[in-house]
PDB file of N, CA and C in Angstrom:
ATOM      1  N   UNK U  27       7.184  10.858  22.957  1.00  0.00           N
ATOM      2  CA  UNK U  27       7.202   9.395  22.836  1.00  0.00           C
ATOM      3  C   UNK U  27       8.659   8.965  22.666  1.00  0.00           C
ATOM      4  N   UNK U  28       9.083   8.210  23.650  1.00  0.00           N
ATOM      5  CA  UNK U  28      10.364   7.544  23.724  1.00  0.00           C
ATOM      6  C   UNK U  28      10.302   6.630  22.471  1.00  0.00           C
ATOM      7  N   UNK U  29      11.886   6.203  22.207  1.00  0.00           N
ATOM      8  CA  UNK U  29      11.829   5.267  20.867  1.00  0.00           C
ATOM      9  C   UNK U  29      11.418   4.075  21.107  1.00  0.00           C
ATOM     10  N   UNK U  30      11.661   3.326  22.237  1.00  0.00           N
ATOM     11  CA  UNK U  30      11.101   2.096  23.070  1.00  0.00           C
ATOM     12  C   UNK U  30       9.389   2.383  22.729  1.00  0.00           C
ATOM     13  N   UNK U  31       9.061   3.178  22.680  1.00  0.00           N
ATOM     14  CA  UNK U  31       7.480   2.720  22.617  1.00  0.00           C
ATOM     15  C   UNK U  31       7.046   3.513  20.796  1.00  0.00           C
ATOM     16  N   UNK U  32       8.157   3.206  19.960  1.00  0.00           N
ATOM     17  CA  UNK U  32       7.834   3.469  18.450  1.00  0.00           C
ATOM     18  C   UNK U  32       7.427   1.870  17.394  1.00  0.00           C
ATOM     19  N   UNK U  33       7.782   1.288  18.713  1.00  0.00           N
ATOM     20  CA  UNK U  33       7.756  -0.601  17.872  1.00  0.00           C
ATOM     21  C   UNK U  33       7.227  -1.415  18.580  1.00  0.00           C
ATOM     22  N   UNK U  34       6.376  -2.430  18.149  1.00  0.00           N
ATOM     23  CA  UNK U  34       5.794  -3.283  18.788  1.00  0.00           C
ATOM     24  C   UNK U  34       6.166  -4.921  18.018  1.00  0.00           C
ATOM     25  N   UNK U  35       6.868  -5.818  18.876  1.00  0.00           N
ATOM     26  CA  UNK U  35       6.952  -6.737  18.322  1.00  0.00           C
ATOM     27  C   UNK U  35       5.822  -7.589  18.614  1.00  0.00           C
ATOM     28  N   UNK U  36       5.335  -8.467  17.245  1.00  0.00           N
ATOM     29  CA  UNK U  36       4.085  -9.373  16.999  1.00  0.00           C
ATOM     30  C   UNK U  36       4.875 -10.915  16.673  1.00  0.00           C
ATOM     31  N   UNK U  37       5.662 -11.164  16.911  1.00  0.00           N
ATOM     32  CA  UNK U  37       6.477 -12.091  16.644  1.00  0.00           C
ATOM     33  C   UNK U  37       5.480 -13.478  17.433  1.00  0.00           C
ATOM     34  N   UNK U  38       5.133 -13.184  18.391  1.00  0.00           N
ATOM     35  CA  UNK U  38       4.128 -14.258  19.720  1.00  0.00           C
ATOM     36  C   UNK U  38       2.503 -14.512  18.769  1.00  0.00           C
ATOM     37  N   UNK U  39       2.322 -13.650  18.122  1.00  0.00           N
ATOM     38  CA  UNK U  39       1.446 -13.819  17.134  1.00  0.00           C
ATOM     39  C   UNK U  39       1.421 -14.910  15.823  1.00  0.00           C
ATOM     40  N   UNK U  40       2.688 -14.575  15.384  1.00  0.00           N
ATOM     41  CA  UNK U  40       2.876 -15.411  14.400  1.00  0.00           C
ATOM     42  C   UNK U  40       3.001 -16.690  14.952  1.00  0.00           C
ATOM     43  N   UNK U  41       4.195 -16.936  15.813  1.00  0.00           N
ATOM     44  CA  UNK U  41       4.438 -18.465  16.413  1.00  0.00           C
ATOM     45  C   UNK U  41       3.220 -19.072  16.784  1.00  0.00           C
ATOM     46  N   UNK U  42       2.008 -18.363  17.382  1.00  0.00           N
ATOM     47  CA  UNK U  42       0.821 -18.763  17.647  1.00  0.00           C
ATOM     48  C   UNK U  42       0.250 -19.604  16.020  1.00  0.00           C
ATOM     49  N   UNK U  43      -0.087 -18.329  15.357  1.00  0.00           N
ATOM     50  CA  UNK U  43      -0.533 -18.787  14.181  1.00  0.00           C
ATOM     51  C   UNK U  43       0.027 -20.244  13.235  1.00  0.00           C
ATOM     52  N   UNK U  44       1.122 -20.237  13.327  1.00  0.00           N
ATOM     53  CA  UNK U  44       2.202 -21.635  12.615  1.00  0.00           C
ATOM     54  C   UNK U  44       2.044 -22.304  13.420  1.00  0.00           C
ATOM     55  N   UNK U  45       1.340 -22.162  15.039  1.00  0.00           N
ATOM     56  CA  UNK U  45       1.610 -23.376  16.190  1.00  0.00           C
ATOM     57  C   UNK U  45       3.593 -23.794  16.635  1.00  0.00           C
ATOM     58  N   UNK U  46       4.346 -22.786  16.773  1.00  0.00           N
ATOM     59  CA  UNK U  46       5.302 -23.328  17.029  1.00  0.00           C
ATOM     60  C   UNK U  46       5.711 -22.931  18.140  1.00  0.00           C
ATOM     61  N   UNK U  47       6.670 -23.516  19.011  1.00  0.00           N
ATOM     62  CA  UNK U  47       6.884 -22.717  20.402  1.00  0.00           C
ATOM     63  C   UNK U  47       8.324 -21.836  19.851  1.00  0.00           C
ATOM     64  N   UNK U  48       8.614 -21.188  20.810  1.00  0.00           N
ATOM     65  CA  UNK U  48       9.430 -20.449  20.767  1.00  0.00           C
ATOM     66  C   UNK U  48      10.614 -20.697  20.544  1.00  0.00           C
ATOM     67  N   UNK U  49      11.166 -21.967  21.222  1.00  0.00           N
ATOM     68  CA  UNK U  49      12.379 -22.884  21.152  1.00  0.00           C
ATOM     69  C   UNK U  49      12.530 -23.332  19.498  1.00  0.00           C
ATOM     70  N   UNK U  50      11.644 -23.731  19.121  1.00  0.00           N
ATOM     71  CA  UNK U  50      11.434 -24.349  17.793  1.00  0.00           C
ATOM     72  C   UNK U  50      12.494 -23.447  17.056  1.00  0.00           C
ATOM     73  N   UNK U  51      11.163 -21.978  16.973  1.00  0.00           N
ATOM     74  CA  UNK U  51      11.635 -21.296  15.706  1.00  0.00           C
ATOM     75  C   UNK U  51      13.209 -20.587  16.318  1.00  0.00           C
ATOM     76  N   UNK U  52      13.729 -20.864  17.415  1.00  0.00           N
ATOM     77  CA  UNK U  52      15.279 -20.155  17.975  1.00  0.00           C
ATOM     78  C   UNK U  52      16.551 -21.343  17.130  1.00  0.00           C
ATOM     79  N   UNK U  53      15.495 -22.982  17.387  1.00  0.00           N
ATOM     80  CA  UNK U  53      16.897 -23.734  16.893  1.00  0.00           C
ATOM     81  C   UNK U  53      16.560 -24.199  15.164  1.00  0.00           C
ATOM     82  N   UNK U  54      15.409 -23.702  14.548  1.00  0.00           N
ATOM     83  CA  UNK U  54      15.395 -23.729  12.946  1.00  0.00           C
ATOM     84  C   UNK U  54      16.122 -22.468  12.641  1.00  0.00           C
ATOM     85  N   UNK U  55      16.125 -21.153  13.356  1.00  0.00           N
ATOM     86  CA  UNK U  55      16.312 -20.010  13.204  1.00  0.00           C
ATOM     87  C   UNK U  55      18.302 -19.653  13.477  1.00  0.00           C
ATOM     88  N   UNK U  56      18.536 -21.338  14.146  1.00  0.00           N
ATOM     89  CA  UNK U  56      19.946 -20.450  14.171  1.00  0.00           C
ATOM     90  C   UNK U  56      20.775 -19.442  15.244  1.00  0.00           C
ATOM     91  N   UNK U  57      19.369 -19.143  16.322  1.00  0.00           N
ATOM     92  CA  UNK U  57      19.742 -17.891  16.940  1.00  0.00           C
ATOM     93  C   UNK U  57      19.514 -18.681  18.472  1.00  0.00           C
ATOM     94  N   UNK U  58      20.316 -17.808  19.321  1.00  0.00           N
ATOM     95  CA  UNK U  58      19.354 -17.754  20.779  1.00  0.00           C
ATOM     96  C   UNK U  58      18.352 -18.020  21.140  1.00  0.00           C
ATOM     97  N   UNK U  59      17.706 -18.929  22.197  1.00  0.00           N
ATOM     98  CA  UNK U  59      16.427 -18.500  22.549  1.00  0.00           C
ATOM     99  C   UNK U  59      15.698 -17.736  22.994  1.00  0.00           C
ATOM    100  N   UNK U  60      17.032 -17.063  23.770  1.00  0.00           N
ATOM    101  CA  UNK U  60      16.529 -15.868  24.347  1.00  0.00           C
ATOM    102  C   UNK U  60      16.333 -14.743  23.462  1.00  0.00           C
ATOM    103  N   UNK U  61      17.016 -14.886  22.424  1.00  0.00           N
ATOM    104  CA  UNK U  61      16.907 -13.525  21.501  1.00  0.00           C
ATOM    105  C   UNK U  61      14.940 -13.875  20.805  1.00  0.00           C
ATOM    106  N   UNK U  62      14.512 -14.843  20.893  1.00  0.00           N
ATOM    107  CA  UNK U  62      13.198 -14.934  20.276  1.00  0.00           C
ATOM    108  C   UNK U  62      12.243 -14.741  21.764  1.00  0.00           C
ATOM    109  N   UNK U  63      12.833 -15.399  22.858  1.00  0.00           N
ATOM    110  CA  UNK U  63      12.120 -14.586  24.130  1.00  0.00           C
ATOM    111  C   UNK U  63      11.947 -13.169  24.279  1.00  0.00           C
ATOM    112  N   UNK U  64      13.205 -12.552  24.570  1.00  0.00           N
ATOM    113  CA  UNK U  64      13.071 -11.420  24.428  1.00  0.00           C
ATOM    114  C   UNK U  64      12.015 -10.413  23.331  1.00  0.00           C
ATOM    115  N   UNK U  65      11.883 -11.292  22.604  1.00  0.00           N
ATOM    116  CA  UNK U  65      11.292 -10.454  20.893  1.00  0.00           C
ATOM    117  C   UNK U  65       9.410 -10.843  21.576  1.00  0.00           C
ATOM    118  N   UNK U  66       9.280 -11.950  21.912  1.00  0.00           N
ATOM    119  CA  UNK U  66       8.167 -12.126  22.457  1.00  0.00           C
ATOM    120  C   UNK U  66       7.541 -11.318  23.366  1.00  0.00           C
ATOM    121  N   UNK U  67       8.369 -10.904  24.169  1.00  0.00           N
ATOM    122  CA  UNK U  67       7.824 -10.678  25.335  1.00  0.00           C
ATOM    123  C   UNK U  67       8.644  -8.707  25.493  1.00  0.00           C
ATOM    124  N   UNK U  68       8.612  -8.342  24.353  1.00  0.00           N
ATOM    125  CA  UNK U  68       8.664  -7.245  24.083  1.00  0.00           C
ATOM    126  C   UNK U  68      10.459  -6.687  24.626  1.00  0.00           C
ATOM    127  N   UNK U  69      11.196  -7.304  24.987  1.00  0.00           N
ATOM    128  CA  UNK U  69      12.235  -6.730  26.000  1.00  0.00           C
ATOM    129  C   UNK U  69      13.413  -6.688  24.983  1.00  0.00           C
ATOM    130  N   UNK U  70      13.153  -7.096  23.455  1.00  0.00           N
ATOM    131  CA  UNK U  70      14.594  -6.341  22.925  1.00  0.00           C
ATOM    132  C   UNK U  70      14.245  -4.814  22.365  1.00  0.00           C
ATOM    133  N   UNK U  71      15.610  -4.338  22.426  1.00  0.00           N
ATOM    134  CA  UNK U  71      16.066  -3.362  22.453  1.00  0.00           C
ATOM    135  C   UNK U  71      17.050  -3.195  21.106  1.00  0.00           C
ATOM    136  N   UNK U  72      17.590  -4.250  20.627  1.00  0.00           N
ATOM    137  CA  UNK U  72      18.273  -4.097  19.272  1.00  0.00           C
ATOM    138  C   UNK U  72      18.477  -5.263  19.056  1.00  0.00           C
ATOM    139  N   UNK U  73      18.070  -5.684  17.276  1.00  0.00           N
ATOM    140  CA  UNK U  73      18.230  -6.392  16.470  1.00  0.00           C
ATOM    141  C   UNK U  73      19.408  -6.585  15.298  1.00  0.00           C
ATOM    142  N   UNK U  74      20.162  -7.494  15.141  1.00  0.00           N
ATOM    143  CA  UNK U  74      20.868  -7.494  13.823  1.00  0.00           C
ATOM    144  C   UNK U  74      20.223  -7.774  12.857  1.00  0.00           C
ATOM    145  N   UNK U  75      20.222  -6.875  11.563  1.00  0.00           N
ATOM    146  CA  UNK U  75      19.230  -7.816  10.091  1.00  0.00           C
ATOM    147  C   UNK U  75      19.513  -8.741  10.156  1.00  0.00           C
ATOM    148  N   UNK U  76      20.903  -9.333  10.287  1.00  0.00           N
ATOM    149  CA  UNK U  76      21.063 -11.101  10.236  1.00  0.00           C
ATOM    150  C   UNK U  76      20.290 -12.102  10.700  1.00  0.00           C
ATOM    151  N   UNK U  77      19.566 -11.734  11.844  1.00  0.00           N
ATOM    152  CA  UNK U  77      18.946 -12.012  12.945  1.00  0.00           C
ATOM    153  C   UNK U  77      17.705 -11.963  12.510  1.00  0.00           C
ATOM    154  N   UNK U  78      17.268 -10.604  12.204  1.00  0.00           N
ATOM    155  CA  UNK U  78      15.981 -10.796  11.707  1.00  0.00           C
ATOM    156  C   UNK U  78      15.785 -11.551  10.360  1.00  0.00           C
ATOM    157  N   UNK U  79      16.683 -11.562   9.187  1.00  0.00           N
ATOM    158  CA  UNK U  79      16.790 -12.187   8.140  1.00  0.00           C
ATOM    159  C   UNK U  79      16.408 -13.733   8.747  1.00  0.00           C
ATOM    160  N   UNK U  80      17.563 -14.521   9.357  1.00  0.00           N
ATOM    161  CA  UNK U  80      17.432 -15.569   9.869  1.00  0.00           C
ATOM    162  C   UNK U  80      15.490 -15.903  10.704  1.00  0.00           C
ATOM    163  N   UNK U  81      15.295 -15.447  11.329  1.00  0.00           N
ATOM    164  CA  UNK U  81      13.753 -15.234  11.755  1.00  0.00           C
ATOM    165  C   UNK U  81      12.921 -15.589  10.869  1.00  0.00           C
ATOM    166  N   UNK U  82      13.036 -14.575   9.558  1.00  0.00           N
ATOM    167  CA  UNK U  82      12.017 -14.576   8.438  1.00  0.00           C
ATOM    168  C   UNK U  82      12.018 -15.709   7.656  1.00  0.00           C
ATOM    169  N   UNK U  83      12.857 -16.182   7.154  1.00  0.00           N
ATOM    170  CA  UNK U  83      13.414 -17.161   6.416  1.00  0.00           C
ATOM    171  C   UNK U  83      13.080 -18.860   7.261  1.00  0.00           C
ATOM    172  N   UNK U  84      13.531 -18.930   8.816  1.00  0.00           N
ATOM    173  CA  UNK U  84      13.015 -19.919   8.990  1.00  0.00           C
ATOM    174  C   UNK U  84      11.302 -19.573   8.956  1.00  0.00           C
ATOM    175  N   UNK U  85      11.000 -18.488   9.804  1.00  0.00           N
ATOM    176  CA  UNK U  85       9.263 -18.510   9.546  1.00  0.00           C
ATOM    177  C   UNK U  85       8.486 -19.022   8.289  1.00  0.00           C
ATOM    178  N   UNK U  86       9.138 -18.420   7.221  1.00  0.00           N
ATOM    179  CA  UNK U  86       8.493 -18.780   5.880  1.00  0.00           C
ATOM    180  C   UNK U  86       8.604 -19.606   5.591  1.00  0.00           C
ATOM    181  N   UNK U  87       9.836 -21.056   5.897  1.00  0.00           N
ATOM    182  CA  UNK U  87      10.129 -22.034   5.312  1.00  0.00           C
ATOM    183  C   UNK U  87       9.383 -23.074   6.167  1.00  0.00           C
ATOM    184  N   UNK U  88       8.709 -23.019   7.659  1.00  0.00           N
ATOM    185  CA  UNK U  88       7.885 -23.088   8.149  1.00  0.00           C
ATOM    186  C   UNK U  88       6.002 -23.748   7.505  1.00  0.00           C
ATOM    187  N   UNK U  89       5.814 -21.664   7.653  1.00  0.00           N
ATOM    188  CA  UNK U  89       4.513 -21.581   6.505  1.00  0.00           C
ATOM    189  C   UNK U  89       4.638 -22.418   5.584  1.00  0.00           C
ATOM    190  N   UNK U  90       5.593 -22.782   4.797  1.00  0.00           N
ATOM    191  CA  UNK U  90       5.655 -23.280   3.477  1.00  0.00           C
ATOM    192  C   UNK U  90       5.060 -24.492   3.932  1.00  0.00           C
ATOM    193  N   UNK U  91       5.842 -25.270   4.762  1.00  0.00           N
ATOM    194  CA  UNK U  91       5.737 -26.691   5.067  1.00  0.00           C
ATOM    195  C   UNK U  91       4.619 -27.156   5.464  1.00  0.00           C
ATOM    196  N   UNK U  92       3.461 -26.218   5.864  1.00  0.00           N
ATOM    197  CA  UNK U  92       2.462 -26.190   6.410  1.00  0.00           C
ATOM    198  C   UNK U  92       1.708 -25.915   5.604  1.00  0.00           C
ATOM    199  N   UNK U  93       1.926 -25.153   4.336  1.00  0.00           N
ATOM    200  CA  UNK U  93       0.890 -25.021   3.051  1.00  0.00           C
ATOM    201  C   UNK U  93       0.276 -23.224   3.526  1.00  0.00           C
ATOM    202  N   UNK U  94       0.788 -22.941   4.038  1.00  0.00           N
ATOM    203  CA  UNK U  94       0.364 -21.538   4.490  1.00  0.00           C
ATOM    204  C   UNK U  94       0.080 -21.017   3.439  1.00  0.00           C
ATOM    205  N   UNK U  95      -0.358 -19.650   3.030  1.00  0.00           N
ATOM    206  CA  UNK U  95      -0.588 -19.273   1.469  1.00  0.00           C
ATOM    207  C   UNK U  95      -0.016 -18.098   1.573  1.00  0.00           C
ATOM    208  N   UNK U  96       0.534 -17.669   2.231  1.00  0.00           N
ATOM    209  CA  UNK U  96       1.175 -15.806   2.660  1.00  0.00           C
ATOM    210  C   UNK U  96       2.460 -16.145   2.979  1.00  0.00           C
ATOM    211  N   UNK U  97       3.413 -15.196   2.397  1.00  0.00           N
ATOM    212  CA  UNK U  97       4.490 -14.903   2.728  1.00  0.00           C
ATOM    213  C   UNK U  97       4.335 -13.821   4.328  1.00  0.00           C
ATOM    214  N   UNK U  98       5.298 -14.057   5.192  1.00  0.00           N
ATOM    215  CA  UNK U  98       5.316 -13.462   6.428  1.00  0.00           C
ATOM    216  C   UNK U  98       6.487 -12.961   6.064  1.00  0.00           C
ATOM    217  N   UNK U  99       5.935 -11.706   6.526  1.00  0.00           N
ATOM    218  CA  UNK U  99       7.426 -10.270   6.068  1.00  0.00           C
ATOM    219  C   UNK U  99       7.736  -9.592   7.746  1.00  0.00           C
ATOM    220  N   UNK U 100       8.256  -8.716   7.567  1.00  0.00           N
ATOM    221  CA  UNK U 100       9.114  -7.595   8.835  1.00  0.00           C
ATOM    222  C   UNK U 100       7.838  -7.330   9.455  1.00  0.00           C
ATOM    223  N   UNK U 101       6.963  -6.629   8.645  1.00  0.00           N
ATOM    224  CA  UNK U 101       5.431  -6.161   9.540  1.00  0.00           C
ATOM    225  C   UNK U 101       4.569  -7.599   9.826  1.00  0.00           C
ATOM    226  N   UNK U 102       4.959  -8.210   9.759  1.00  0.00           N
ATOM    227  CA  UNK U 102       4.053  -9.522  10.215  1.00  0.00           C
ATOM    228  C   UNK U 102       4.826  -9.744  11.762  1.00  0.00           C
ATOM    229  N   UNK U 103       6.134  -9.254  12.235  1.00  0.00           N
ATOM    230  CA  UNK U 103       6.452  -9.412  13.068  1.00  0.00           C
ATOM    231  C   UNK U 103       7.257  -8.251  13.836  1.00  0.00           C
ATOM    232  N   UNK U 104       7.089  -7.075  13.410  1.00  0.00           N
ATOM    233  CA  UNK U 104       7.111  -5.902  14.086  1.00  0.00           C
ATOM    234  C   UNK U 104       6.344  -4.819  13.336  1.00  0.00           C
ATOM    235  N   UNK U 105       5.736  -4.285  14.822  1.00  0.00           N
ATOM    236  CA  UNK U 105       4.541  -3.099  14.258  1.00  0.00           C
ATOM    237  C   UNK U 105       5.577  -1.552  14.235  1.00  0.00           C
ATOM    238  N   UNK U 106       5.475  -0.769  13.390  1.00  0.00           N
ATOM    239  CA  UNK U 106       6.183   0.188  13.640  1.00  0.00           C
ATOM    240  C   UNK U 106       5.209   1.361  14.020  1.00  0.00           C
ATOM    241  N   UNK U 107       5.212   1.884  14.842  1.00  0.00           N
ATOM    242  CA  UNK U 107       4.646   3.343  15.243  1.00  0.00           C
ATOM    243  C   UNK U 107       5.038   4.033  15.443  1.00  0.00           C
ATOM    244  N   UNK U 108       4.042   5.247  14.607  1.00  0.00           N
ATOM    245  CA  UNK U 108       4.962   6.470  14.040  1.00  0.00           C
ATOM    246  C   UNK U 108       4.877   7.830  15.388  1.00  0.00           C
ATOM    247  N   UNK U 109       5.428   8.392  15.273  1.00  0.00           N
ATOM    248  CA  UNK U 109       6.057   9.752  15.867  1.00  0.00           C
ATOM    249  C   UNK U 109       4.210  10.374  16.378  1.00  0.00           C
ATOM    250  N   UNK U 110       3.865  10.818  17.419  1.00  0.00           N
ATOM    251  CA  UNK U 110       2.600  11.723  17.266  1.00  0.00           C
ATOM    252  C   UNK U 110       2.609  12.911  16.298  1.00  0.00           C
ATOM    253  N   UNK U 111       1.747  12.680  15.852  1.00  0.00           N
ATOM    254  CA  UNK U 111       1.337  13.932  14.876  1.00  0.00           C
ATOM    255  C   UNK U 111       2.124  13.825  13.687  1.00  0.00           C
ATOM    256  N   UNK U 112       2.196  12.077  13.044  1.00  0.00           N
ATOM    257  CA  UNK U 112       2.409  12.301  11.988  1.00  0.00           C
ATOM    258  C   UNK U 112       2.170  10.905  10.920  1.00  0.00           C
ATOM    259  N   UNK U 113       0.787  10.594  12.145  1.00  0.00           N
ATOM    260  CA  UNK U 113       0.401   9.533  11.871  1.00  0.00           C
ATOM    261  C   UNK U 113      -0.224   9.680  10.696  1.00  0.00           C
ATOM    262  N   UNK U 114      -0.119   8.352   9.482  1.00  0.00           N
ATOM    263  CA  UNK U 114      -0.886   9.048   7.711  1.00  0.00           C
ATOM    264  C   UNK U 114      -0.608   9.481   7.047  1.00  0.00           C
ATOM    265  N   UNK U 115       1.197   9.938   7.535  1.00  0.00           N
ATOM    266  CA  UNK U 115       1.838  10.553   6.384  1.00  0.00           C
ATOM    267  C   UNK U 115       3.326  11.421   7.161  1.00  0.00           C
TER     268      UNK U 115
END
């Protein structure tokens, strides 16, 4: 298993869930649009924490505004998958 297929971004999930388009959360977020395209539509390849920090922070401040009741963390918007044969531990 290549490292490209160890992560799955869910990022298109969340924006669904808050109802926001993509553009939204790129110009609350600070960043590119393309850097939240890309994240959507699976085609990045590397992230800065800044970047993702920035992401999380507008997402949550978002939720908030909306009365959401959950904090949205890293796994709310990337799945990590593990190595074969070492899934569980």
């Amino acid at each position: 298993m290549n490292i490209y297929e160890r992560y799955h971004f869910k990022l298109g999930d969340i924006l669904e869930e808050l109802d926001i388009s993509r553009n939204k959360l790129a110009v609350e977020a600070k960043i590119r649009p393309a850097t939240v395209i890309d994240m959507v539509n699976g085609k990045t390849k590397r992230l800065e924490l800044e970047t993702i920090i920035h992401i999380l922070d507008s997402l949550n401040r978002i939720a908030y505004q909306r009365r959401f009741s959950r904090t949205i963390t890293l796994a709310d918007i990337v799945e990590y998958i593990p190595e074969d044969g070492i899934e569980g531990h």
